[in-house]
Amino acid sequence: MRFFKQLVLAIAALAVVVAYSPQVSAQSGKPIKIGFSMALTGVLGAGGKSALIAMEIWRDDVNKKGGLLGRPVELVYYDDATTPAKVPAIYTKLLNVDKVDLVVSSYGTDVIAPAMPIVMRSGKVFLGLFGLDVNHKFKYDRYFQIMPAGPNPAQDWSRGFFDIAKEKGLKSVAIAGADAEFAQNAVKGARANAKQDGLNIVYDKSFPPSTADFTPILRAIQATNPDIIYFGSYPANSVGIVKAANELGLKAKLVGGGMVGLQFAAIMKNLGPGLNNLVNYDFWVPAKTLKFPGIEEFLKKYQAAAAGKGVDLLGHYLPPWAYAYMQVLGQSVEATKSLDDKKLAEYIHKTTFNTVVGPVKFGKNGEWATSRALMIQFRGIKANNLDQFKMEGTRVVLKPDTVKSGDIMFPYKK
């Protein structure tokens, strides 16, 4: 009888421990494996590393709260080296060998597109991280893009840039883009916007992504005397363009548009005053209009985790969105109580998600139902000063009007 009473007391005590230990259930179940390739080396390697840090913060945040469906979350990933040819084999391994439960994409258009056929054959939900207009040729109803380009992404991406040109009565445009998928999608949209607005396209050419010296290209553009110059470029290209533009004293009235890299902390610090007056896309900057619940707490965690790792130290551009696309996936799993891709896709299509980048609602094609691609203008940038980019006003949000933080400085001033 005494033994029986002791056994009952022991079982009761164990029940209390389990009830008040939220991590017990998360540690006791089979892990939910989320698989992806990531650009950890190559041209987008620095950005991919910063995205991975954000994803690991999300994983740790979720696991501290008990995981998903009472199971711990595990990330399974491989470096795609920003090389499209490596991507299909990685996703084949993730699905067939690693037997992951869920998949998300790598960072960037060029390495998302080659994953699509593999993911589609498996019927998996696929959340994309900064792919521009990837789904226009696949039309996959389980694809969802966290980048806020809008329902017509190629055009919505640069719409704000051309709206500014229209408001200022500008008439002619030069368009130049790197000969690669993202940049070509960007300039395709820019070309469509220019034609829609009745602008005279005086220059429209591509350049190799390996281009280092942009002086001849900018001289050729300058000779056409355009009011506007729209670039679709990768980080190294963008640095070369800005430096050459400053050396030549480029005189167009509106310059920038689709230049990747001008959002990264190290590049902004390096270019310093050379950025002043440029108008370029972005997705999050320090502005009162963009202070969404959770964003500042996330950035503190990211900046602490990023120190000394050779990645973007501010984390304003890519990391919040990498955290947010994992939030969308995690919230969907918890709401549906399922890992079934059909149920997840149906839920994602009909739901508005609360994330660190604000409310997220997807349209029928998996892009954002309403565009929130920012056009910002660099103002008052000083040399060799990273902290200035933490302050409101160095990157003024011009478009869209719903989150505008200031008016364009036009004509430009020194």
mmCIF file of C-alpha atoms in Angstrom, residues 15 25 56 144 151 187 193 215 246 299 326 334 341 358 365:
data_model
loop_
_atom_site.group_PDB
_atom_site.id
_atom_site.type_symbol
_atom_site.label_atom_id
_atom_site.label_comp_id
_atom_site.label_asym_id
_atom_site.label_seq_id
_atom_site.Cartn_x
_atom_site.Cartn_y
_atom_site.Cartn_z
ATOM 1 C CA ALA A 15 2.733 15.490 -14.472
ATOM 2 C CA SER A 25 7.295 18.472 -25.433
ATOM 3 C CA GLU A 56 18.280 30.412 -36.940
ATOM 4 C CA PHE A 144 4.472 32.292 -51.876
ATOM 5 C CA PRO A 151 0.676 41.212 -57.676
ATOM 6 C CA VAL A 187 14.479 46.063 -66.449
ATOM 7 C CA ASN A 193 6.402 51.229 -66.870
ATOM 8 C CA THR A 215 32.818 54.349 -67.250
ATOM 9 C CA ASN A 246 30.450 60.250 -59.205
ATOM 10 C CA LEU A 299 17.072 43.587 -35.058
ATOM 11 C CA MET A 326 9.622 31.522 -41.523
ATOM 12 C CA GLU A 334 0.254 25.897 -35.914
ATOM 13 C CA ASP A 341 0.939 20.866 -47.990
ATOM 14 C CA GLY A 358 4.097 44.106 -40.868
ATOM 15 C CA ASN A 365 -0.140 34.115 -57.789
#
